[in-house]
């Protein structure tokens, strides 16, 4: 069956993605960043950022809870792409951005001087990605995926990394794994494409996953949390320059986000959803809050969002095997710091 217009193949998207990373790194090295430090001993106290339509990010939650003290947030727009979000931070259009840790590694490999400072999202029993097939699909194993199409939101990131990991751990050779075709499909179209048999597997998360499962007729082939256990998948990054020039601001930001992580863990779900719904309504962007009613978790595995080595080492190994970076090019500690996370330190 032909692939619908607008769907993107693995090879093309990967090339475009790497090109964007190169552009971002070049912009940083040429000094074109605009969201920089205050200079002359002053520190930036208003942080520019991108949000997500109908959702509340951890920094937005932290700000509303009063955890940022004298630090303020300035919304400059929305994004649906983690790689784009961290590119914006790397080039100085914003002060921080969030993406899958594999995308963070790629950006750093493109010579962008960035550091991950705290985890931003992950997978647990409540918040996870499922790789779904039709109920009557003959696909039951990794080997059954050879020659099949798998739809996901973007390539070279979280969902393709998990697919590759699943194939590898289930014994597929690189040659056989290369015959599994990953395609870019907007998340809102994934269920439809799966049911119309335009793809054989669709990656579904959050409300889109829950609604599709409730409608029946599909089943998970595997989930990311089944494959890896609970794990933090992404981080917030800042430029090394901004961190050096604004250490107090960075500490306030990171510790505030850490407090918001723990607030989201310990607050009854109904109360958390009500708070987030009110945050969306107060900001006055004419957004639908329906998806928030299905919120259950940010999925972050570690206390206070601290970043352990393994959250980067897993993807360093994956990217090295793909040839996207040189084997041994980075140690995990080259890519992140927990220095500014004061949560639980008294």
Coordinates of C-alpha atoms in Angstrom, one line a residue:
X1 CA 0.0 0.0 0.0
X2 CA 1.4 3.4 -0.9
X3 CA 2.7 5.7 1.9
X4 CA 0.4 8.7 2.5
X5 CA 1.7 12.1 1.4
X6 CA 3.7 13.9 4.0
X7 CA 5.2 10.7 5.5
X8 CA 9.0 10.8 5.6
X9 CA 11.4 7.9 5.1
X10 CA 14.3 7.1 7.5
X11 CA 17.1 8.1 5.2
X12 CA 15.8 11.5 4.2
X13 CA 14.7 12.6 7.6
X14 CA 18.0 11.5 9.2
X15 CA 20.0 13.6 6.7
X16 CA 17.8 16.6 7.2
X17 CA 18.1 16.3 11.0
X18 CA 21.9 16.1 10.9
X19 CA 22.0 19.1 8.6
X20 CA 19.9 21.1 11.1
X21 CA 22.3 20.1 13.9
X22 CA 25.2 21.4 11.9
X23 CA 23.5 24.7 11.3
X24 CA 22.8 25.0 15.0
X25 CA 26.3 24.3 16.0
X26 CA 27.7 26.7 13.4
X27 CA 25.4 29.5 14.7
X28 CA 26.7 29.0 18.2
X29 CA 30.3 29.0 17.1
X30 CA 29.8 32.1 15.1
X31 CA 28.4 33.9 18.1
X32 CA 24.9 34.6 16.8
X33 CA 23.2 33.7 20.0
X34 CA 20.8 36.3 21.3
X35 CA 19.6 34.9 24.6
X36 CA 22.9 35.4 26.5
X37 CA 24.1 36.5 29.9
X38 CA 23.5 39.9 31.3
X39 CA 27.2 40.9 31.4
X40 CA 28.9 43.3 33.8
X41 CA 28.2 41.0 36.7
X42 CA 24.4 40.9 36.3
X43 CA 22.5 37.7 35.8
X44 CA 19.6 37.0 33.5
X45 CA 16.4 36.7 35.5
X46 CA 13.9 36.2 32.7
X47 CA 14.2 32.9 30.8
X48 CA 12.8 32.6 27.3
X49 CA 11.3 29.3 26.4
X50 CA 9.0 27.3 24.1
X51 CA 5.9 25.6 25.4
X52 CA 3.5 22.9 24.2
X53 CA -0.1 23.5 23.2
X54 CA -2.6 22.3 25.8
X55 CA 0.1 21.0 28.1
X56 CA 2.0 22.2 31.2
X57 CA 5.8 21.8 31.1
X58 CA 7.7 21.3 34.3
X59 CA 9.2 24.8 34.3
X60 CA 5.7 26.2 33.8
X61 CA 4.5 24.2 36.8
X62 CA 7.5 25.2 38.9
X63 CA 6.8 28.9 38.1
X64 CA 3.2 28.6 39.1
X65 CA 4.1 26.9 42.3
X66 CA 6.4 29.8 43.2
X67 CA 9.6 27.7 43.1
X68 CA 11.6 30.1 40.9
X69 CA 11.8 32.9 43.4
X70 CA 13.0 36.0 41.4
X71 CA 13.4 34.1 38.1
X72 CA 10.6 34.6 35.6
X73 CA 9.6 32.8 32.4
X74 CA 8.9 34.4 29.0
X75 CA 7.0 32.3 26.6
X76 CA 8.1 32.9 22.9
X77 CA 6.0 30.2 21.2
X78 CA 5.3 26.5 21.1
X79 CA 7.1 23.5 19.6
X80 CA 6.3 19.9 18.9
X81 CA 9.9 18.9 18.3
X82 CA 12.5 18.2 20.9
X83 CA 15.4 18.6 18.4
X84 CA 14.0 21.9 17.3
X85 CA 13.6 23.0 21.0
X86 CA 17.2 22.3 21.9
X87 CA 18.5 23.9 18.7
X88 CA 16.6 27.1 19.7
X89 CA 18.4 27.0 23.0
X90 CA 21.8 26.3 21.5
X91 CA 21.5 29.2 19.1
X92 CA 20.3 31.6 21.7
X93 CA 16.7 32.1 20.6
X94 CA 15.6 30.6 24.0
X95 CA 17.5 30.0 27.3
X96 CA 16.6 26.3 27.7
X97 CA 15.1 23.5 25.7
X98 CA 14.1 19.9 26.2
X99 CA 14.7 16.8 24.0
X100 CA 15.4 13.1 24.0
X101 CA 18.9 12.4 25.3
X102 CA 20.0 10.9 22.0
X103 CA 19.2 14.3 20.3
X104 CA 21.2 16.1 23.0
X105 CA 24.2 13.9 22.2
X106 CA 23.9 14.6 18.5
X107 CA 23.7 18.3 19.1
X108 CA 26.8 18.2 21.3
X109 CA 28.5 16.1 18.6
X110 CA 27.8 18.9 16.2
X111 CA 30.1 21.1 18.4
X112 CA 27.2 22.9 20.1
X113 CA 28.6 23.9 23.6
X114 CA 25.6 22.7 25.7
X115 CA 25.0 20.9 29.0
X116 CA 22.0 18.9 30.2
X117 CA 21.0 20.2 33.6
X118 CA 18.0 18.1 34.7
X119 CA 15.7 15.4 33.4
X120 CA 12.6 16.6 31.6
X121 CA 10.5 13.5 30.8
X122 CA 10.6 9.8 30.9
X123 CA 8.7 6.5 30.9
X124 CA 7.0 4.7 33.7
X125 CA 3.9 2.6 34.3
X126 CA 1.7 5.7 33.6
X127 CA 3.6 7.6 31.0
X128 CA 5.0 5.3 28.2
X129 CA 5.3 4.7 24.5
X130 CA 3.5 1.7 23.1
X131 CA 4.3 0.1 19.7
X132 CA 0.9 -1.0 18.6
X133 CA -0.3 -3.4 15.9
X134 CA -3.8 -4.4 14.9
X135 CA -5.4 -7.1 17.1
X136 CA -5.4 -9.6 14.2
X137 CA -2.0 -8.7 13.0
X138 CA 0.4 -11.6 12.3
X139 CA 3.2 -9.6 13.9
X140 CA 4.2 -11.2 17.2
X141 CA 7.9 -10.8 17.3
X142 CA 10.8 -8.6 16.3
X143 CA 11.5 -10.8 13.3
X144 CA 8.0 -10.3 12.0
X145 CA 8.8 -6.6 11.6
X146 CA 11.2 -7.2 8.7
X147 CA 9.8 -5.4 5.6
X148 CA 7.1 -3.6 7.7
X149 CA 6.4 0.1 8.3
X150 CA 6.5 1.6 11.8
X151 CA 5.0 5.1 12.2
X152 CA 6.4 7.6 14.8
X153 CA 6.5 11.3 15.4
X154 CA 10.2 11.9 14.4
X155 CA 13.2 10.0 13.3
X156 CA 16.6 9.7 15.0
X157 CA 15.1 10.3 18.4
X158 CA 13.4 8.4 21.3
X159 CA 11.0 6.2 19.3
X160 CA 13.4 5.1 16.7
X161 CA 16.1 4.4 19.3
X162 CA 13.7 2.2 21.2
X163 CA 12.7 0.4 18.0
X164 CA 16.3 -0.3 17.1
X165 CA 17.0 -1.4 20.7
X166 CA 14.0 -3.8 20.6
X167 CA 15.2 -5.3 17.3
X168 CA 18.8 -5.7 18.5
X169 CA 17.8 -7.3 21.8
X170 CA 15.6 -9.7 20.0
X171 CA 18.4 -11.0 17.8
X172 CA 18.0 -9.2 14.5
X173 CA 21.2 -8.5 12.5
X174 CA 21.9 -5.0 11.3
X175 CA 21.0 -6.0 7.8
X176 CA 17.6 -7.4 8.9
X177 CA 16.9 -4.4 11.1
X178 CA 17.6 -2.1 8.2
X179 CA 14.6 -3.7 6.4
X180 CA 12.2 -2.3 9.1
X181 CA 11.1 1.0 7.7
X182 CA 10.5 3.9 10.2
X183 CA 8.2 6.6 8.9
X184 CA 7.3 10.1 10.3
X185 CA 3.6 10.4 11.0
X186 CA 2.0 13.2 13.0
X187 CA 0.8 11.6 16.3
X188 CA -2.8 12.6 15.7
X189 CA -2.8 10.6 12.5
X190 CA -1.0 7.5 13.8
X191 CA -4.1 5.5 15.0
X192 CA -5.9 6.2 11.7
X193 CA -2.9 5.2 9.6
X194 CA -2.6 2.0 11.6
X195 CA -6.3 1.1 11.3
X196 CA -6.2 1.9 7.6
X197 CA -3.2 -0.5 7.2
X198 CA -1.0 2.2 5.8
X199 CA 1.5 1.2 8.4
X200 CA 1.8 -2.1 10.3
X201 CA 3.0 -0.6 13.7
X202 CA 2.2 2.8 15.2
X203 CA 3.8 4.4 18.2
X204 CA 1.1 5.8 20.5
X205 CA 1.5 7.8 23.8
X206 CA -0.6 9.6 26.3
X207 CA -4.2 10.5 25.5
X208 CA -3.8 9.3 21.9
X209 CA -2.7 5.9 23.2
X210 CA -5.5 5.7 25.8
X211 CA -8.2 6.6 23.3
X212 CA -7.0 4.1 20.7
X213 CA -6.8 1.3 23.3
X214 CA -10.3 2.1 24.5
X215 CA -11.7 1.9 21.0
X216 CA -10.4 -1.7 20.7
X217 CA -9.0 -3.6 17.9
X218 CA -5.3 -3.0 18.6
X219 CA -2.7 -4.5 21.0
X220 CA 0.9 -3.5 22.0
X221 CA 3.7 -5.4 20.4
X222 CA 6.0 -3.9 23.1
X223 CA 6.4 -0.8 25.2
X224 CA 9.5 1.2 26.0
X225 CA 9.0 0.7 29.8
X226 CA 8.7 -3.0 29.3
X227 CA 12.0 -2.9 27.3
X228 CA 14.1 -0.8 29.6
X229 CA 12.2 -0.5 32.8
X230 CA 11.3 3.0 34.2
X231 CA 13.8 5.5 32.8
X232 CA 14.2 9.2 32.2
X233 CA 14.4 9.8 28.4
X234 CA 15.0 13.5 28.0
X235 CA 16.7 16.5 29.6
X236 CA 16.6 20.3 29.7
X237 CA 19.7 21.8 28.2
X238 CA 21.4 25.2 28.4
X239 CA 24.5 26.6 26.8
X240 CA 27.7 26.4 28.7
X241 CA 28.2 30.1 28.2
X242 CA 24.8 30.9 29.8
X243 CA 25.5 28.5 32.7
X244 CA 28.9 30.2 33.4
X245 CA 27.5 33.7 33.2
X246 CA 24.3 33.0 35.2
X247 CA 25.1 30.3 37.9
X248 CA 22.6 31.6 40.4
X249 CA 19.8 31.8 37.9
X250 CA 20.6 28.3 36.6
X251 CA 20.6 26.9 40.2
X252 CA 17.2 28.5 40.9
X253 CA 15.8 27.1 37.6
X254 CA 17.1 23.6 38.1
X255 CA 16.2 23.3 41.7
X256 CA 12.7 24.7 41.0
X257 CA 12.1 22.2 38.3
X258 CA 13.3 19.4 40.7
X259 CA 10.8 20.6 43.2
X260 CA 8.1 20.5 40.6
X261 CA 9.1 16.9 39.7
X262 CA 8.6 15.8 43.3
X263 CA 5.4 17.9 43.6
X264 CA 3.9 16.0 40.6
X265 CA 4.9 12.7 42.3
X266 CA 3.4 13.4 45.7
X267 CA 0.3 15.4 44.8
X268 CA -3.0 13.5 44.3
X269 CA -3.6 13.2 40.6
X270 CA -7.0 15.1 40.7
X271 CA -5.3 18.1 42.4
X272 CA -2.4 18.1 40.0
X273 CA -4.7 18.0 36.9
X274 CA -6.8 20.8 38.4
X275 CA -3.7 22.9 39.0
X276 CA -2.4 22.4 35.4
X277 CA -5.8 23.1 33.9
X278 CA -5.9 26.4 35.7
X279 CA -2.4 27.2 34.5
X280 CA -3.4 26.7 30.9
X281 CA -6.6 28.8 31.4
X282 CA -4.7 31.6 33.1
X283 CA -2.2 32.0 30.3
X284 CA -5.0 32.9 27.8
X285 CA -3.7 31.1 24.7
X286 CA -7.1 29.7 23.7
X287 CA -6.0 26.1 24.3
X288 CA -8.1 22.9 24.7
X289 CA -7.5 21.4 28.1
X290 CA -9.0 18.0 27.3
X291 CA -5.7 16.2 27.1
X292 CA -4.8 17.3 30.6
X293 CA -7.6 15.3 32.0
X294 CA -5.6 12.2 31.0
X295 CA -2.4 13.3 32.6
X296 CA -0.9 10.8 35.0
X297 CA 2.9 11.4 35.2
X298 CA 5.9 13.1 33.7
X299 CA 7.6 9.7 33.8
X300 CA 10.9 10.9 35.4
X301 CA 12.7 8.0 37.1
X302 CA 15.2 9.8 39.4
X303 CA 14.5 11.8 42.6
X304 CA 14.4 15.5 41.8
X305 CA 15.2 14.7 38.1
X306 CA 18.9 14.1 38.7
X307 CA 20.7 12.7 35.7
X308 CA 22.6 9.4 36.1
X309 CA 25.3 8.2 33.7
X310 CA 23.2 5.4 32.3
X311 CA 20.6 7.8 30.9
X312 CA 23.2 9.0 28.4
X313 CA 25.4 5.9 28.1
X314 CA 22.6 3.8 26.6
X315 CA 22.2 6.3 23.7
X316 CA 25.9 6.9 23.3
X317 CA 26.2 3.2 22.6
X318 CA 23.2 3.3 20.2
X319 CA 24.5 6.3 18.3
X320 CA 28.0 4.9 18.1
X321 CA 26.7 1.6 16.7
X322 CA 24.7 3.6 14.0
X323 CA 27.8 5.6 13.1
X324 CA 26.1 8.9 14.0
X325 CA 28.9 9.7 16.5
X326 CA 32.4 8.2 17.0
X327 CA 32.7 5.4 19.5
X328 CA 34.1 6.8 22.7
X329 CA 33.6 10.4 21.5
X330 CA 32.0 11.3 24.8
X331 CA 31.7 10.1 28.4
X332 CA 28.3 10.6 29.9
X333 CA 29.7 13.2 32.3
X334 CA 30.8 15.3 29.3
X335 CA 27.1 15.9 28.5
X336 CA 25.4 16.7 31.8
X337 CA 25.8 18.2 35.2
X338 CA 23.9 17.8 38.5
X339 CA 25.9 20.7 40.0
X340 CA 22.9 23.1 40.0
X341 CA 20.3 20.7 41.4
X342 CA 20.0 21.6 45.1
X343 CA 16.9 19.5 45.7
X344 CA 17.3 17.4 48.9
X345 CA 20.7 19.0 49.7
X346 CA 19.3 21.0 52.7

